[in-house]
Amino acid sequence: MTGSDPASQGAAALADLFEQCYGQLAGYIFLRIGNRADADEMAGEVFLRALEAVDSFEWRGIPMRAWLFRIAHNLVVDHLRRRDTRPTAPLDDALPIVAASNPGLEVEQRLQLEEVYRAMEHLNPAQREVIGLRLIGGLSAAEAGQAMGRTPGAIRELQRTALRALRKHLGVALSEEE
Amino acid sequence: MERNLDDVLEECLERVLTEREPVEQCLARYPRWAEELRPLLLTAIRVRQAYSYVPTGERQRAARQRLLAAMDRRARPRPSLGARLLGWQQRWALGATAAVLLFVMAGVGTVLASEGSEPEQPLYPLKRAVERFRLAVARDPMAKAELQAQYAERRLQEMESSMEQGQMQRVAGLAKEYQQHVDHATDTAVPLLEQFVGSAPEQPTRLLPPPEVARVEEFLRGHRTRLEADEAAINALMLRASTSTRGELRGYLVQVKSRRITVEQVLGRLEERERLSPTERVPIQSPGGRRPLPAQEVEGVLKGVRPATGEVLLVAPGGEVVLLKLNRQTQVLHQGTPVPIQALRGGDYLRIERDSATGVAVRIHMARRDGDGQ
């Protein structure tokens, strides 16, 4: 409440952000690497990395949430480099939503996910990144800009081009939805 | 033009994805951009739906625990310079000892170094963060209530130490937080017990099985005692407080008393209920009339069935809670006719024949509580 040690304040802020951001981070990582188990594991790793570096966080000048996604991005890049495969990998067998009570829904979700996943493979890395941060991670344009080292305006432009590219590869069924 | 479209797209994404505004409603605000915006918004929705990500609860809990352990390690005092200058063999030996100690301590619940910190100390924010964290990790409402009560006591101790230092403003702030902890603890536990005492003894209390009743009751008895002691402590603080802080403390004292009375009332109703045993309220008539039960038989009022584990929970006439295993061979009979296990309802009278070796129910004779006319 009144303690002023920046390190312990940073650790406290991290603990508070865990509940809010763990799922978003795991979702963002899942979108990038396609493996649910690894995504959950790496989302936890993001917080441990952040805790190690939290002492110097005060001087970074960006919101902590954006910083967490930047750490997540670095982990993803390392992970993909280690895996040494194409930028996006095949989906694992685990579904993002468990709906065991409705197998039909499960299959539909699986197909929907695979369709989007295939479309994502046509995006360049920056476009994939902005889709992950904005639509899955839930960051604002300003936060995504801070995580990616770009201006909010550049993020908005990038998000438009990414959505257009996705639209192109998702096909005509889109117009019937909402 | 593109810049403007980008701004509008940004606003619509916020409306559609965050505020759940229908796409067409959002587009109606920007007719000039509607044709361009529609496919982009629908694409965004498609992506969001496809990646509706729910992390595995088990992995999330494990990640929480790892973070908590790492925070715990950080909170420990750093070794002295002398210790850091020790040779590697000694460091290794010390490290091994520390690891063993940590392991032993972890087994009984590691107490964070920050937990003894006071509001003016650097580790205090960490202490509070760990509290919030533990509340988030708590597995059930009663575990949360127990933590809230524990944190209320901490705030009260901090109020006392802050009073020692003459930090009146801080005392008032801590008092508010103390009251919030007390409210959370009370508002969680009291309704749970009220559900139980409010139900007829012969009715099942699905939300609160008997072992939980005992847990809630024990908690509330302790809570009442703590609140009584807290009232005395707050009275003592008021004597030393500044005029304005005293006024605030008086307000909290009234609220604490009110919460204590609430707890006493529900405990009183529980005691009243227990004075009337189930057999006194609802005479149980076994289908075949009263007779001494063979050792392998048990009878009572059905409190609940757990289909997943194949267990039934009975309350015997003496009030004893009996948990029995069923298996696929278990027969349920109603007026001598086999019926599916799904026919069992809370409040049914059951006489169960058990296998004397395994204790598994072999045959269940069932009678409806309000007669066998159904």
XYZ file of C-alpha atoms in Angstrom:
552
model
C 0.000 0.000 0.000
C 2.669 2.484 0.938
C 5.867 0.535 0.270
C 8.027 2.220 -2.311
C 10.521 -0.414 -3.442
C 10.136 -0.434 -7.249
C 11.113 -4.098 -7.495
C 8.473 -5.297 -5.077
C 5.906 -2.967 -6.659
C 6.778 -4.457 -10.020
C 6.422 -7.987 -8.673
C 3.089 -7.026 -7.144
C 1.884 -5.628 -10.464
C 2.964 -8.838 -12.180
C 0.991 -10.942 -9.739
C -2.056 -8.782 -10.395
C -1.623 -9.114 -14.139
C -1.349 -12.891 -14.021
C -5.088 -13.524 -13.815
C -5.876 -10.897 -16.414
C -3.209 -11.777 -18.944
C -2.307 -15.454 -18.640
C -5.107 -16.625 -20.939
C -4.495 -13.835 -23.448
C -0.782 -14.606 -23.538
C -1.433 -18.320 -23.927
C -3.908 -17.560 -26.749
C -1.435 -15.274 -28.467
C 1.337 -17.868 -28.227
C -1.017 -20.618 -29.399
C -1.857 -18.554 -32.468
C 1.833 -18.203 -33.217
C 3.043 -21.754 -32.566
C -0.066 -23.927 -32.906
C 0.573 -26.103 -29.882
C -1.703 -25.719 -26.896
C 0.471 -27.468 -24.308
C 3.550 -25.459 -25.284
C 1.486 -22.264 -25.359
C 0.244 -22.742 -21.789
C 3.743 -23.594 -20.618
C 5.307 -20.615 -22.366
C 2.679 -18.216 -21.010
C 3.827 -19.205 -17.523
C 7.429 -18.738 -18.615
C 6.618 -15.166 -19.706
C 5.811 -14.248 -16.105
C 8.970 -15.885 -14.763
C 11.104 -13.997 -17.298
C 9.297 -10.792 -16.431
C 9.876 -11.348 -12.727
C 13.598 -11.801 -13.330
C 13.764 -8.487 -15.151
C 11.171 -6.548 -13.220
C 13.796 -4.546 -11.324
C 14.699 -2.675 -14.476
C 11.156 -2.451 -15.799
C 10.531 1.033 -14.430
C 12.926 2.500 -16.968
C 11.500 0.848 -20.009
C 8.722 3.363 -20.361
C 6.015 1.006 -21.684
C 2.951 -0.488 -19.981
C 3.628 -3.776 -18.276
C 1.033 -5.615 -20.363
C 2.751 -4.605 -23.589
C 6.060 -5.605 -22.071
C 4.710 -9.069 -21.251
C 3.643 -9.537 -24.863
C 7.044 -8.420 -26.022
C 8.594 -11.103 -23.834
C 6.064 -13.579 -25.228
C 7.023 -12.556 -28.766
C 10.696 -13.180 -28.004
C 9.890 -16.582 -26.544
C 7.854 -17.444 -29.637
C 10.695 -16.400 -31.939
C 13.157 -18.523 -29.949
C 10.746 -21.428 -29.930
C 10.171 -21.287 -33.678
C 13.870 -20.890 -34.345
C 14.608 -23.955 -32.231
C 11.929 -25.883 -34.000
C 13.451 -24.693 -37.265
C 10.296 -25.132 -39.308
C 7.981 -22.882 -41.230
C 6.742 -19.722 -39.484
C 3.519 -21.309 -38.357
C 3.334 -24.957 -37.460
C 0.540 -27.507 -37.850
C -2.118 -27.372 -35.185
C -1.874 -29.845 -32.416
C -4.772 -32.152 -31.672
C -6.026 -30.166 -28.718
C -8.927 -27.874 -29.322
C -8.872 -24.414 -27.858
C -12.402 -24.854 -26.607
C -13.431 -28.027 -24.886
C -17.046 -28.829 -25.640
C -17.134 -32.527 -24.942
C -20.854 -32.358 -24.340
C -21.401 -31.352 -27.950
C -19.155 -33.268 -30.355
C -20.729 -31.565 -33.371
C -19.748 -28.177 -32.033
C -16.273 -29.477 -31.312
C -15.777 -30.556 -34.900
C -17.119 -27.263 -36.191
C -14.761 -25.312 -33.986
C -11.887 -27.462 -35.053
C -12.640 -26.848 -38.722
C -13.045 -23.141 -38.137
C -9.744 -23.002 -36.333
C -7.927 -24.901 -39.040
C -9.359 -22.656 -41.711
C -8.205 -19.526 -39.930
C -4.879 -21.114 -39.135
C -4.251 -21.907 -42.792
C -5.199 -18.359 -43.756
C -2.765 -17.013 -41.172
C 0.076 -18.771 -42.948
C -0.321 -16.348 -45.850
C 0.444 -13.346 -43.644
C 3.904 -11.916 -43.143
C 5.400 -12.086 -39.623
C 4.446 -8.522 -38.706
C 0.850 -9.080 -39.821
C 0.603 -12.293 -37.819
C 2.057 -10.484 -34.859
C -0.446 -7.643 -35.010
C -3.383 -10.039 -35.343
C -2.116 -11.979 -32.332
C -1.596 -8.905 -30.195
C -4.753 -7.039 -31.157
C -7.384 -9.711 -31.679
C -6.186 -12.495 -29.387
C -4.024 -10.690 -26.850
C -6.538 -7.867 -26.566
C -3.919 -5.111 -26.623
C -4.886 -1.616 -27.749
C -3.217 -0.186 -30.824
C -0.988 1.886 -28.545
C 0.021 -1.143 -26.461
C 0.589 -3.282 -29.534
C 2.719 -0.458 -30.909
C 4.793 -0.447 -27.768
C 5.196 -4.207 -27.887
C 6.228 -4.114 -31.551
C 8.200 -0.873 -31.494
C 5.846 0.897 -33.911
C 3.553 3.913 -33.747
C -0.170 3.363 -33.093
C -0.856 4.663 -36.587
C 1.478 2.087 -38.089
C -0.243 -0.617 -36.047
C -3.676 0.417 -37.325
C -2.433 0.344 -40.889
C -0.779 -3.032 -40.378
C -3.931 -4.454 -38.839
C -5.992 -3.315 -41.827
C -3.633 -4.921 -44.318
C -3.517 -8.088 -42.202
C -7.315 -8.308 -42.049
C -7.567 -7.738 -45.799
C -5.068 -10.508 -46.453
C -6.910 -12.837 -44.095
C -10.217 -11.937 -45.690
C -8.822 -12.899 -49.068
C -7.753 -16.329 -47.853
C -10.781 -17.068 -45.707
C -13.092 -17.214 -48.732
C -16.650 -16.285 -49.523
C -18.374 -17.912 -46.564
C -17.409 -14.888 -44.575
C -20.043 -12.671 -46.107
C -22.782 -14.876 -44.698
C -21.650 -14.631 -41.140
C -22.044 -12.553 -38.104
C -8.433 8.136 -47.003
C -6.655 5.054 -45.744
C -5.697 6.793 -42.536
C -9.307 7.658 -41.920
C -10.387 4.120 -42.691
C -7.791 2.866 -40.212
C -9.185 5.075 -37.479
C -12.749 4.027 -38.172
C -11.761 0.365 -38.319
C -10.051 0.723 -34.966
C -13.158 2.215 -33.412
C -15.424 -0.442 -34.927
C -13.164 -3.261 -33.751
C -13.462 -1.907 -30.245
C -17.240 -1.685 -30.517
C -17.721 -5.067 -32.133
C -15.124 -7.172 -30.319
C -15.092 -5.579 -26.890
C -18.529 -4.046 -26.522
C -20.235 -6.781 -28.584
C -22.079 -4.296 -30.761
C -23.653 -5.980 -33.815
C -21.643 -5.383 -36.981
C -24.515 -3.805 -38.892
C -25.265 -1.436 -36.048
C -21.660 -0.348 -36.013
C -21.578 0.041 -39.790
C -24.667 2.238 -39.646
C -22.533 4.826 -37.909
C -20.174 4.956 -40.849
C -22.208 4.457 -44.034
C -19.399 5.906 -46.122
C -17.032 3.139 -45.018
C -19.549 0.355 -44.564
C -18.670 -1.685 -47.639
C -14.992 -1.663 -46.847
C -15.412 -2.184 -43.147
C -17.854 -5.101 -43.233
C -15.488 -7.804 -44.514
C -12.700 -6.610 -42.241
C -14.912 -6.722 -39.162
C -16.328 -10.119 -40.078
C -12.799 -11.406 -40.576
C -11.795 -10.095 -37.169
C -14.795 -11.816 -35.593
C -13.955 -15.048 -37.372
C -10.391 -14.957 -36.051
C -11.510 -14.115 -32.548
C -14.063 -16.948 -32.546
C -11.602 -19.462 -33.951
C -9.081 -18.635 -31.264
C -11.430 -18.396 -28.314
C -8.715 -19.701 -26.128
C -9.312 -21.208 -22.718
C -6.052 -22.259 -21.100
C -5.973 -25.587 -19.329
C -6.880 -24.968 -15.697
C -4.270 -27.380 -14.447
C -1.465 -25.702 -16.381
C -2.637 -22.266 -15.304
C -2.589 -23.370 -11.667
C 0.894 -24.821 -12.136
C 2.062 -21.553 -13.722
C 0.615 -19.597 -10.771
C 2.437 -21.820 -8.333
C 5.723 -21.413 -10.203
C 5.333 -17.645 -10.196
C 4.441 -17.662 -6.522
C 7.502 -19.786 -5.726
C 9.718 -17.475 -7.773
C 8.298 -14.442 -5.973
C 8.917 -16.238 -2.726
C 12.570 -16.801 -3.608
C 12.964 -13.156 -4.590
C 11.454 -12.013 -1.324
C 14.033 -13.874 0.743
C 16.918 -11.742 2.010
C 19.966 -11.900 -0.228
C 22.994 -13.692 1.225
C 25.581 -11.542 2.916
C 28.775 -10.548 1.145
C 30.662 -13.084 3.258
C 28.387 -15.864 2.195
C 28.715 -14.822 -1.433
C 32.519 -14.944 -1.130
C 32.556 -18.491 0.203
C 34.221 -21.163 -1.850
C 32.071 -23.145 -4.247
C 32.205 -26.242 -2.083
C 30.791 -24.340 0.849
C 28.249 -22.641 -1.381
C 27.241 -25.994 -2.728
C 26.850 -27.370 0.801
C 24.864 -24.316 1.846
C 22.777 -24.525 -1.291
C 22.010 -28.175 -0.692
C 21.016 -27.424 2.891
C 18.846 -24.545 1.740
C 17.228 -26.749 -0.877
C 16.406 -29.350 1.742
C 15.034 -26.656 4.048
C 13.015 -25.146 1.233
C 11.660 -28.543 0.363
C 10.689 -29.207 3.961
C 9.164 -25.760 4.321
C 7.290 -26.089 1.053
C 5.716 -29.240 2.398
C 4.029 -27.379 5.197
C 3.369 -24.173 3.292
C 6.160 -21.743 2.745
C 5.712 -18.494 4.523
C 6.823 -15.686 2.309
C 9.512 -13.481 3.677
C 7.348 -10.512 2.788
C 4.435 -11.684 4.889
C 5.761 -10.148 8.060
C 6.279 -6.766 6.425
C 4.476 -3.656 7.586
C 2.843 -1.026 5.356
C 5.809 1.310 5.455
C 8.287 -1.393 4.446
C 9.504 -2.051 0.917
C 8.201 -5.614 0.755
C 4.676 -4.658 1.736
C 3.281 -4.359 -1.821
C 4.587 -7.844 -2.465
C 2.852 -9.103 0.653
C -0.421 -7.688 -0.600
C 0.111 -9.047 -4.086
C 0.736 -12.492 -2.672
C -2.517 -12.192 -0.729
C -4.455 -11.356 -3.884
C -2.687 -14.160 -5.618
C -3.609 -16.690 -2.965
C -7.201 -15.567 -3.072
C -7.177 -16.189 -6.804
C -5.635 -19.618 -6.305
C -8.078 -20.655 -3.550
C -9.969 -23.722 -4.708
C -13.398 -23.118 -3.243
C -15.449 -20.357 -1.613
C -14.691 -21.533 1.917
C -10.949 -21.499 1.251
C -11.409 -17.897 0.095
C -13.428 -17.054 3.205
C -10.708 -18.500 5.429
C -8.081 -16.404 3.665
C -10.246 -13.285 3.911
C -10.591 -13.805 7.655
C -6.855 -14.296 7.965
C -6.171 -11.110 5.993
C -8.670 -9.183 8.125
C -6.575 -10.074 11.159
C -3.458 -8.910 9.366
C -5.035 -5.545 8.563
C -6.009 -5.155 12.191
C -2.439 -5.849 13.305
C -1.206 -3.338 10.748
C -3.707 -0.812 12.088
C -2.180 -1.267 15.529
C 1.383 -0.830 14.304
C 0.383 2.195 12.233
C -1.321 3.672 15.285
C 1.956 3.240 17.182
C 3.611 5.367 14.535
C 0.870 7.987 14.631
C -0.093 7.288 11.002
C -3.789 8.083 11.392
C -4.590 8.296 7.711
C -3.073 4.886 7.165
C -5.066 3.474 10.094
C -8.282 4.655 8.463
C -7.298 3.140 5.121
C -6.405 -0.173 6.724
C -9.670 -0.156 8.685
C -11.589 0.095 5.438
C -9.676 -2.861 4.030
C -10.151 -4.787 7.266
C -13.884 -4.281 6.952
C -13.867 -5.456 3.337
C -12.092 -8.669 4.325
C -14.603 -9.256 7.135
C -17.507 -8.612 4.759
C -16.163 -11.020 2.143
C -15.564 -13.747 4.706
C -18.975 -13.317 6.297
C -20.882 -12.947 3.044
C -19.344 -16.151 1.742
C -19.804 -18.400 4.759
C -23.138 -17.229 6.171
C -25.240 -17.894 3.031
C -23.730 -21.372 2.772
C -24.900 -22.230 6.249
C -28.212 -20.457 5.705
C -28.914 -22.734 2.762
C -28.450 -25.639 5.098
C -30.438 -24.383 8.075
C -33.134 -23.045 5.779
C -33.791 -26.450 4.281
C -35.903 -29.109 5.931
C -33.740 -31.737 7.606
C -35.038 -34.490 5.393
C -34.346 -32.550 2.200
C -31.113 -32.905 0.329
C -28.770 -29.938 0.452
C -27.060 -30.335 -2.855
C -25.012 -27.214 -2.471
C -23.547 -28.202 0.848
C -22.864 -31.846 1.685
C -22.615 -32.659 5.404
C -18.800 -32.542 5.665
C -18.964 -29.014 4.258
C -21.584 -28.015 6.813
C -19.156 -28.934 9.570
C -16.409 -26.942 7.899
C -18.563 -23.838 7.510
C -19.865 -24.150 11.051
C -16.364 -24.455 12.480
C -15.235 -21.461 10.451
C -18.160 -19.324 11.595
C -17.643 -20.225 15.244
C -14.025 -19.093 14.925
C -15.106 -16.046 12.956
C -17.518 -15.030 15.697
C -14.787 -15.327 18.337
C -12.374 -13.325 16.208
C -14.922 -10.594 15.596
C -15.551 -10.299 19.328
C -11.826 -9.866 19.914
C -11.621 -7.420 17.000
C -14.333 -5.261 18.524
C -12.270 -4.973 21.689
C -9.157 -4.152 19.659
C -10.957 -1.467 17.633
C -12.327 0.032 20.857
C -8.784 0.222 22.183
C -7.582 1.868 18.971
C -10.359 4.447 19.175
C -9.046 5.610 22.535
C -5.713 6.504 20.929
C -6.996 7.804 17.603
C -7.332 11.374 16.413
C -10.850 12.801 16.427
C -11.528 12.236 12.749
C -10.008 8.731 12.715
C -11.989 7.868 15.838
C -15.189 8.757 13.992
C -14.241 6.477 11.123
C -13.291 3.640 13.458
C -16.616 3.992 15.241
C -18.381 3.426 11.943
C -16.365 0.270 11.303
C -16.981 -0.923 14.858
C -20.722 -0.736 14.268
C -20.333 -2.744 11.076
C -18.201 -5.397 12.763
C -20.812 -5.781 15.495
C -23.487 -6.114 12.870
C -21.523 -8.830 11.085
C -20.942 -10.673 14.343
C -24.667 -10.607 15.098
C -25.371 -11.989 11.631
C -22.966 -14.845 12.330
C -24.504 -15.498 15.733
C -27.986 -15.597 14.256
C -27.164 -18.227 11.685
C -25.261 -20.304 14.241
C -28.280 -20.023 16.542
C -30.569 -21.307 13.801
C -28.198 -24.198 13.196
C -28.275 -25.126 16.876
C -32.059 -24.934 16.842
C -32.176 -27.205 13.810
C -29.857 -29.725 15.412
C -32.052 -29.963 18.485
C -34.687 -31.458 16.228
C -33.230 -34.645 14.893
C -34.409 -35.911 11.504
C -36.203 -38.820 13.137
C -38.215 -36.526 15.363
C -39.343 -34.380 12.466
C -39.943 -37.055 9.905
C -40.635 -40.452 11.333
C -39.026 -42.831 8.938
C -41.166 -45.808 8.201
C -39.329 -48.534 6.441
C -41.453 -50.264 3.791
C -41.570 -53.404 5.824
C -42.193 -51.702 9.142
C -39.695 -51.286 11.976
C -37.473 -54.226 12.679
C -33.897 -54.716 13.761
C -31.630 -54.347 10.749
C -29.181 -57.096 9.884
C -25.550 -55.981 10.172
C -25.134 -55.783 6.396
C -28.128 -53.481 5.959
C -28.339 -49.771 6.381
C -31.273 -47.414 6.056
C -31.838 -43.735 5.954
C -32.893 -40.688 3.997
C -31.174 -40.119 0.677
C -29.191 -36.904 0.619
C -27.581 -37.234 -2.776
C -26.226 -39.440 -5.536
C -22.889 -38.993 -7.231
C -23.308 -40.710 -10.582
C -19.675 -40.068 -11.503
C -18.330 -42.033 -8.562
C -21.280 -44.339 -8.064
C -21.873 -43.235 -4.491
C -24.990 -42.507 -2.496
C -25.093 -40.411 0.616
C -27.593 -41.307 3.330
C -28.494 -39.830 6.644
C -29.314 -42.675 9.020
C -32.077 -42.220 11.635
C -29.484 -41.405 14.292
C -28.133 -38.562 12.147
C -25.093 -40.534 11.025
C -23.949 -39.769 7.485
C -23.336 -42.894 5.439
C -21.575 -43.023 2.097
C -22.166 -46.159 0.074
C -20.687 -47.418 -3.162
C -22.889 -48.740 -5.936
C -21.841 -50.814 -8.889
C -23.447 -52.005 -12.092
C -24.998 -54.961 -10.350
C -26.722 -52.834 -7.742
C -30.486 -53.221 -8.040
C -32.869 -50.436 -7.128
C -36.339 -51.667 -6.188
C -39.460 -49.598 -5.749
C -42.330 -51.600 -4.261
C -40.448 -54.708 -5.299
C -40.095 -53.612 -8.939
C -36.654 -52.782 -10.403
C -36.281 -49.111 -11.360
C -33.282 -47.254 -12.800
C -30.936 -45.553 -10.380
C -31.971 -42.218 -11.915
C -35.350 -42.710 -10.231
C -33.785 -41.982 -6.851
C -34.613 -38.561 -5.470
C -33.369 -36.613 -2.529
C -35.530 -37.323 0.497
C -36.375 -40.879 -0.566
C -36.232 -43.427 2.194
C -33.754 -46.194 1.360
C -32.977 -49.542 2.906
C -29.782 -50.867 1.429
C -28.494 -54.414 1.504
C -24.729 -54.462 1.355
C -22.207 -57.088 0.468
C -20.764 -57.948 3.878
C -17.254 -58.387 2.454
C -16.939 -55.354 0.190
C -19.561 -53.036 1.635
C -20.888 -52.363 -1.897
C -24.665 -51.922 -2.117
C -26.256 -55.012 -3.647
C -29.924 -54.060 -3.468
C -31.654 -50.787 -2.663
C -35.257 -50.770 -1.512
C -36.661 -47.354 -2.095
C -39.779 -45.624 -0.748
C -40.877 -42.105 -1.558
C -40.842 -39.650 1.291
C -44.437 -38.660 0.841
C -45.742 -42.151 0.305
C -45.529 -44.708 -2.422
C -48.415 -43.426 -4.425
C -46.036 -41.863 -6.997
